[in-house]
Tab-separated table of C-alpha atoms in Angstrom:
chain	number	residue	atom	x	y	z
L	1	UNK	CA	1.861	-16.190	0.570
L	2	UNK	CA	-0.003	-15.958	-2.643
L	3	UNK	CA	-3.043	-18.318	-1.170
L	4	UNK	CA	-3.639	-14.869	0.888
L	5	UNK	CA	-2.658	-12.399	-1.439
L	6	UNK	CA	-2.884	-12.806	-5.356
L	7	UNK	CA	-4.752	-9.789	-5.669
L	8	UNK	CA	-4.380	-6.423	-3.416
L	9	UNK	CA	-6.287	-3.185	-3.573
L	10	UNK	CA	-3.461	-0.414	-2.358
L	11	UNK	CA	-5.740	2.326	-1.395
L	12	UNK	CA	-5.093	5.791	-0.226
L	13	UNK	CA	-7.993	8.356	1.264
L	14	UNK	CA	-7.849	11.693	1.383
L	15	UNK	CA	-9.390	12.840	4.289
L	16	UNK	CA	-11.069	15.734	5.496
L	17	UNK	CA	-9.224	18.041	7.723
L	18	UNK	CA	-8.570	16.630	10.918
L	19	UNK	CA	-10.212	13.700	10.526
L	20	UNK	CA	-7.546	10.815	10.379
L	21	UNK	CA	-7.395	9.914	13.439
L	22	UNK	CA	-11.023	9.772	13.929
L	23	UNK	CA	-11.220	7.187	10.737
L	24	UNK	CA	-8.447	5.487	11.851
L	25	UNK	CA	-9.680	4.502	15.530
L	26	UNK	CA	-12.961	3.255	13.407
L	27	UNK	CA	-10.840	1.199	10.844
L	28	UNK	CA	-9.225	-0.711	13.910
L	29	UNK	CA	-11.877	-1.049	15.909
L	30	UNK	CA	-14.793	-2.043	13.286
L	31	UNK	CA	-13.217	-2.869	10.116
L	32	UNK	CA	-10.480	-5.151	10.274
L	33	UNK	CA	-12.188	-8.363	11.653
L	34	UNK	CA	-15.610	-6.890	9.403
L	35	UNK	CA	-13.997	-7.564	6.442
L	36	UNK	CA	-11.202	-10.441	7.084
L	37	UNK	CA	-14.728	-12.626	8.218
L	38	UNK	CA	-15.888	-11.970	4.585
L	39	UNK	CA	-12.134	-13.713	2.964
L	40	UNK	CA	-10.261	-10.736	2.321
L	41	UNK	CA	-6.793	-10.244	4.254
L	42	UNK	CA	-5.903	-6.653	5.948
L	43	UNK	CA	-2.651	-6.723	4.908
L	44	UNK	CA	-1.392	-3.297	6.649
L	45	UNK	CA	-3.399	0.201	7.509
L	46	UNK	CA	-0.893	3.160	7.813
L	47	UNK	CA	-1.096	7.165	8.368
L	48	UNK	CA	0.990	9.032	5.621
L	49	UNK	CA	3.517	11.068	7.374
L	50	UNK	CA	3.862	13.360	4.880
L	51	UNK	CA	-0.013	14.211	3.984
L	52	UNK	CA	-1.734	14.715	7.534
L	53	UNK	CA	-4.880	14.309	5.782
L	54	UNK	CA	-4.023	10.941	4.073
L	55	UNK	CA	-4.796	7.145	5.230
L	56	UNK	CA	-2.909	4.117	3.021
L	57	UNK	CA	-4.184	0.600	3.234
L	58	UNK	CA	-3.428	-2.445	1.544
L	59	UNK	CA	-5.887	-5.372	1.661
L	60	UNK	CA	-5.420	-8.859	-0.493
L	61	UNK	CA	-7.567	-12.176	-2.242
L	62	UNK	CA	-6.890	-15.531	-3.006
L	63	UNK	CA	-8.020	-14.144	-6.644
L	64	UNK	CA	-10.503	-12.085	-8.582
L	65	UNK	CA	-13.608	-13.879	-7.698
L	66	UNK	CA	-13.014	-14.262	-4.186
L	67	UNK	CA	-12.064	-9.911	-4.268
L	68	UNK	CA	-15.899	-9.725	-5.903
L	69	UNK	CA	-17.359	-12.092	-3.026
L	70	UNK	CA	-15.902	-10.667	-0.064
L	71	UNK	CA	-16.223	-7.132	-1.589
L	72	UNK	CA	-20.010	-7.933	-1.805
L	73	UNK	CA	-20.002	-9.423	1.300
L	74	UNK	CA	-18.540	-6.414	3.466
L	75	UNK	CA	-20.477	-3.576	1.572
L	76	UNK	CA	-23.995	-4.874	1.302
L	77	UNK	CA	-23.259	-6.593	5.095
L	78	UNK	CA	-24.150	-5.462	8.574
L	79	UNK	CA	-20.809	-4.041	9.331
L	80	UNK	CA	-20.568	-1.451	6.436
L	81	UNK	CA	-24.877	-0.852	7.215
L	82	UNK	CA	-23.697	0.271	10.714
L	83	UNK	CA	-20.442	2.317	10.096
L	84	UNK	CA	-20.058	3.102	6.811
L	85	UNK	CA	-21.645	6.660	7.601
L	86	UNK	CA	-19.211	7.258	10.205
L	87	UNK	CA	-16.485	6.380	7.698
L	88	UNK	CA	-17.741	7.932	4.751
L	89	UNK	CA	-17.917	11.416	6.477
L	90	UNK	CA	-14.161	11.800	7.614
L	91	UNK	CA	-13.550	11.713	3.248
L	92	UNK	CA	-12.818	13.887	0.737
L	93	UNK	CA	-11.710	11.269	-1.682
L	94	UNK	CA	-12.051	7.619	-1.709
L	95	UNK	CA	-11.409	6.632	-5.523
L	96	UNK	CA	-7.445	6.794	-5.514
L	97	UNK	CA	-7.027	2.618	-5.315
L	98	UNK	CA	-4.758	0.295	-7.633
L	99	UNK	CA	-5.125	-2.844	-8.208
L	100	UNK	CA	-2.307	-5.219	-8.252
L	101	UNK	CA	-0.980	-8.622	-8.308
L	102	UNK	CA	2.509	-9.410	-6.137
L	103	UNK	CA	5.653	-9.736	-8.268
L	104	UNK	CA	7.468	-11.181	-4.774
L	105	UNK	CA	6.725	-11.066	-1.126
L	106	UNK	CA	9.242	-11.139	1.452
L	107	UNK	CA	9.479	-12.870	4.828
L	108	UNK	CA	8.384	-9.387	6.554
L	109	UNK	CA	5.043	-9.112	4.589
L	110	UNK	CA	2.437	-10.490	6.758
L	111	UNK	CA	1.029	-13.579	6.551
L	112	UNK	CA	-3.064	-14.169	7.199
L	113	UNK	CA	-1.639	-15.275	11.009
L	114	UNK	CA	0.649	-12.662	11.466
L	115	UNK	CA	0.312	-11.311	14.730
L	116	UNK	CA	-2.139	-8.408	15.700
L	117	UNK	CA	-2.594	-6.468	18.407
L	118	UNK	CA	-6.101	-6.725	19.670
L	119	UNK	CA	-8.880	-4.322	19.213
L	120	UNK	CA	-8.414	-1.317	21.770
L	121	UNK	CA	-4.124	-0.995	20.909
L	122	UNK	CA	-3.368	2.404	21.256
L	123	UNK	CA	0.756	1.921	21.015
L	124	UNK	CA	1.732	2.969	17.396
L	125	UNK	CA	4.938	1.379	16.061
L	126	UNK	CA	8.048	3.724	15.854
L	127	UNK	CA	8.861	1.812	12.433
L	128	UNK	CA	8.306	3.422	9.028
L	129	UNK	CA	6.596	1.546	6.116
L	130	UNK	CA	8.356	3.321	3.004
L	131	UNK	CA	8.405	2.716	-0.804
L	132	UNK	CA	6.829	4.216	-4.145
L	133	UNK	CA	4.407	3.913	-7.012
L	134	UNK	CA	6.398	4.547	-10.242
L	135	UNK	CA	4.506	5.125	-13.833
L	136	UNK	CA	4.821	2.973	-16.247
L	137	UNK	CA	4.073	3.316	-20.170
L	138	UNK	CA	3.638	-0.631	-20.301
L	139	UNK	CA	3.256	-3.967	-18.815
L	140	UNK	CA	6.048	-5.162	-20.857
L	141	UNK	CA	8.304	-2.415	-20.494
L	142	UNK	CA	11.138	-4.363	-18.705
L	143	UNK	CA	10.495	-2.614	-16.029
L	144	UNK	CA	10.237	-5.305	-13.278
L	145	UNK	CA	14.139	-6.255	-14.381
L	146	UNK	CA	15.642	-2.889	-14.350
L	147	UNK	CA	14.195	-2.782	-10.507
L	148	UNK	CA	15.290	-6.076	-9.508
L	149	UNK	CA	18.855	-5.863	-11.377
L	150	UNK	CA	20.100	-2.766	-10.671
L	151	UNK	CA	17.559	-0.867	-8.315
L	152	UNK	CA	17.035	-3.278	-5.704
L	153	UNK	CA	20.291	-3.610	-4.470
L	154	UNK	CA	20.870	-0.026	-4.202
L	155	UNK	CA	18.015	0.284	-2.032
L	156	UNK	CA	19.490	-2.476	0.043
L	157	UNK	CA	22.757	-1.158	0.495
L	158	UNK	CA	21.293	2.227	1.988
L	159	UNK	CA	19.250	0.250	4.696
L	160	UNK	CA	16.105	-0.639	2.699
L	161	UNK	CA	14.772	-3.980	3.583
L	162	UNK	CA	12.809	-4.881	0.870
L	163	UNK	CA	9.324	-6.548	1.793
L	164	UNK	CA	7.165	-6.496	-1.525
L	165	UNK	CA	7.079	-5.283	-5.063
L	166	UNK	CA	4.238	-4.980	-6.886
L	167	UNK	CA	2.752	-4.535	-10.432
L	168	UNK	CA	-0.789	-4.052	-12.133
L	169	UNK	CA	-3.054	-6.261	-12.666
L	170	UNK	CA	-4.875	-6.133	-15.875
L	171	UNK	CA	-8.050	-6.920	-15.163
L	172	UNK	CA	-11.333	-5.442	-15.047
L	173	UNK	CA	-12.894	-4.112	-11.849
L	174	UNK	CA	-15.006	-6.965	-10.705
L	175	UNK	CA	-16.738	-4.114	-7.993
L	176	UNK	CA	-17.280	-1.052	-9.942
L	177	UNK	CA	-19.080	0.703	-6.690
L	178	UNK	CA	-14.998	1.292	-5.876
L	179	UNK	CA	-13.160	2.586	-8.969
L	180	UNK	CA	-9.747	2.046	-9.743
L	181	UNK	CA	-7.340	4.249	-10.988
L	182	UNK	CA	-6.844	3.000	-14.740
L	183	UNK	CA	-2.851	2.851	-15.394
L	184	UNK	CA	0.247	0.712	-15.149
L	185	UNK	CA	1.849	0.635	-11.885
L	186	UNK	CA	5.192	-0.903	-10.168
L	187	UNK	CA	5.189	-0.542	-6.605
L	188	UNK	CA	7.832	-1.124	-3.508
L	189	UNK	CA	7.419	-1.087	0.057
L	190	UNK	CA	10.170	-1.962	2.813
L	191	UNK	CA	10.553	-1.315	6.355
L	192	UNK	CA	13.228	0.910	8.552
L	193	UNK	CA	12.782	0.440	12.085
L	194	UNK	CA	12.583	3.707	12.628
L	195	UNK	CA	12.277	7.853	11.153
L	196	UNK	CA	16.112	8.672	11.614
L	197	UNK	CA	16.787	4.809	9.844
L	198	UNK	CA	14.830	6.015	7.222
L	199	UNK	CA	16.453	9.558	6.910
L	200	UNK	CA	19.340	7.984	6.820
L	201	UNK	CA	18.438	6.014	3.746
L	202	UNK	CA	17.345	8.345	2.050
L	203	UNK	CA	20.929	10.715	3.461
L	204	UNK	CA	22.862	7.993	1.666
L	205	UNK	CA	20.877	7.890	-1.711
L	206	UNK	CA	21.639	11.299	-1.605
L	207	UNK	CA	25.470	10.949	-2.256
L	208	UNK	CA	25.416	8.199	-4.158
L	209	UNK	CA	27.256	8.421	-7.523
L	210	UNK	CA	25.578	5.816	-9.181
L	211	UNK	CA	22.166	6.819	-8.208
L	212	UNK	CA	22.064	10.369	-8.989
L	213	UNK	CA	24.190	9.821	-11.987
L	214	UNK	CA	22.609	6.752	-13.139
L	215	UNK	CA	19.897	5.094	-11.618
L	216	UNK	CA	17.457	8.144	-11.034
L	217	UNK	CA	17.764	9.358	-14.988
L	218	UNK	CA	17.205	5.774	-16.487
L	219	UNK	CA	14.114	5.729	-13.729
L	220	UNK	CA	13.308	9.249	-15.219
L	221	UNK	CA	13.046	7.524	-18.200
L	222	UNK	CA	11.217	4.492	-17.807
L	223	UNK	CA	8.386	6.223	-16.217
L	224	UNK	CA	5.435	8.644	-17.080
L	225	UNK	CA	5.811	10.771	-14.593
L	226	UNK	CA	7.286	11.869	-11.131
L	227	UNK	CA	6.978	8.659	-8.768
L	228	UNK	CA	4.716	8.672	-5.638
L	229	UNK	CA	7.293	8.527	-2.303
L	230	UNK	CA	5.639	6.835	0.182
L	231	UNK	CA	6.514	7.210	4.118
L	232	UNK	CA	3.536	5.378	5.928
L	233	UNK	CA	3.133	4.697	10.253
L	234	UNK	CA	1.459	1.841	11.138
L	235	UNK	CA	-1.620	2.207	12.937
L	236	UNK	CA	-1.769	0.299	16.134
L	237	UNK	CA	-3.068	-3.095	15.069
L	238	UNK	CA	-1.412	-3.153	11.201
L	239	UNK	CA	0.245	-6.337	10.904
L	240	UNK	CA	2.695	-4.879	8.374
L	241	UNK	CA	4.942	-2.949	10.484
């Protein structure tokens, strides 16, 4: 998977009011195939279901010179000439992007020939893309271990199914026109195939001894600040879903 994916950009827009939908039907129609001609891979494009004015999107590189190439390619191109005003004027705020490098990808992340639906898909997916951005006060904070030792399988056993983890990857931004947020990241995503899966995941973390009496403080600990919860819908042609 990493021949698609060794670098990802996980960016989240905030919109202006009322105007995700609008960006949205644009993304799918105009800018999937606009930028996946130029090398990059649309990994998954999602509305936030708990910001109504918030789109998430993840998009990945072979590496950091093909992410300056195809980056060039799409925003000095014909696609970006012709819609990149329509785009542009749904946002408040375009700037809150990570950049990352994949720790492990599961079987559910998509590959570059996952399926899509084809442009025009109007039938959203009742599944929910869920996870979180925790803050980290290093890259070699042990961090990655804690997750996969003892965090991991808690999230399993309450109906997670993991399909990527994340980290931060030091590098500088090889296309300053898009600044990235500058700070050390560890991120999750799985699926639940649907809202009262998910509820019930998060029912069960709830009550759980071990992760309100042990788990959440040590993660309290290791991190910088409260975590970002993410609970994401596909849009109708995401292939992560």
């Amino acid at each position: 998977m990493t021949e698609c994916c060794a670098v990802l950009d996980l960016r989240q827009y905030t919109l202006l009011p009322g105007q995700r939908d609008a960006l949205v039907d644009l993304f799918d129609e105009a800018f999937v195939e606009g930028q996946e001609v130029e090398g990059m891979h649309i990994c998954g494009q999602f509305r936030d279901l708990d910001d109504p004015d918030r789109f998430v999107w993840l998009r990945g590189f072979t590496d950091l010179e093909a992410r300056a190439k195809a980056l060039n390619g799409f925003y000095y191109g014909p696609v970006w000439k012709a819609r990149g005003g329509e785009a542009n004027a749904t946002m408040l705020d375009s700037d809150n992007a990570l950049l990352l490098k994949p720790i492990e990808l599961g079987p559910g992340f998509p590959a570059l020939d996952a399926p899509r639906p084809p442009i025009g898909a109007t039938e959203v997916p009742g599944s929910v893309v869920a996870g979180a951005v925790y803050h980290r006060r290093t890259v070699d904070d042990g961090f990655v271990e804690f997750f996969t030792d003892q965090l991991a399988p808690a999230l399993a056993g309450t109906g997670a199914v993991l399909t990527a983890t994340f980290e931060t990857l030091d590098a500088e931004n090889n296309f300053p026109a898009l600044p990235l947020r500058d700070e050390t990241v560890f991120v999750w995503l799985a699926t639940f195939p649907s809202d009262s899966a998910y509820a019930e995941h998060r029912r069960l973390l709830a009550g759980s001894r071990v992760w309100q009496t042990k788990l959440l403080p040590e993660l309290t600990c290791r991190s910088t600040t409260a975590p970002q919860l993410l609970r994401l819908r596909p849009t109708a042609r995401s292939q992560f879903r």
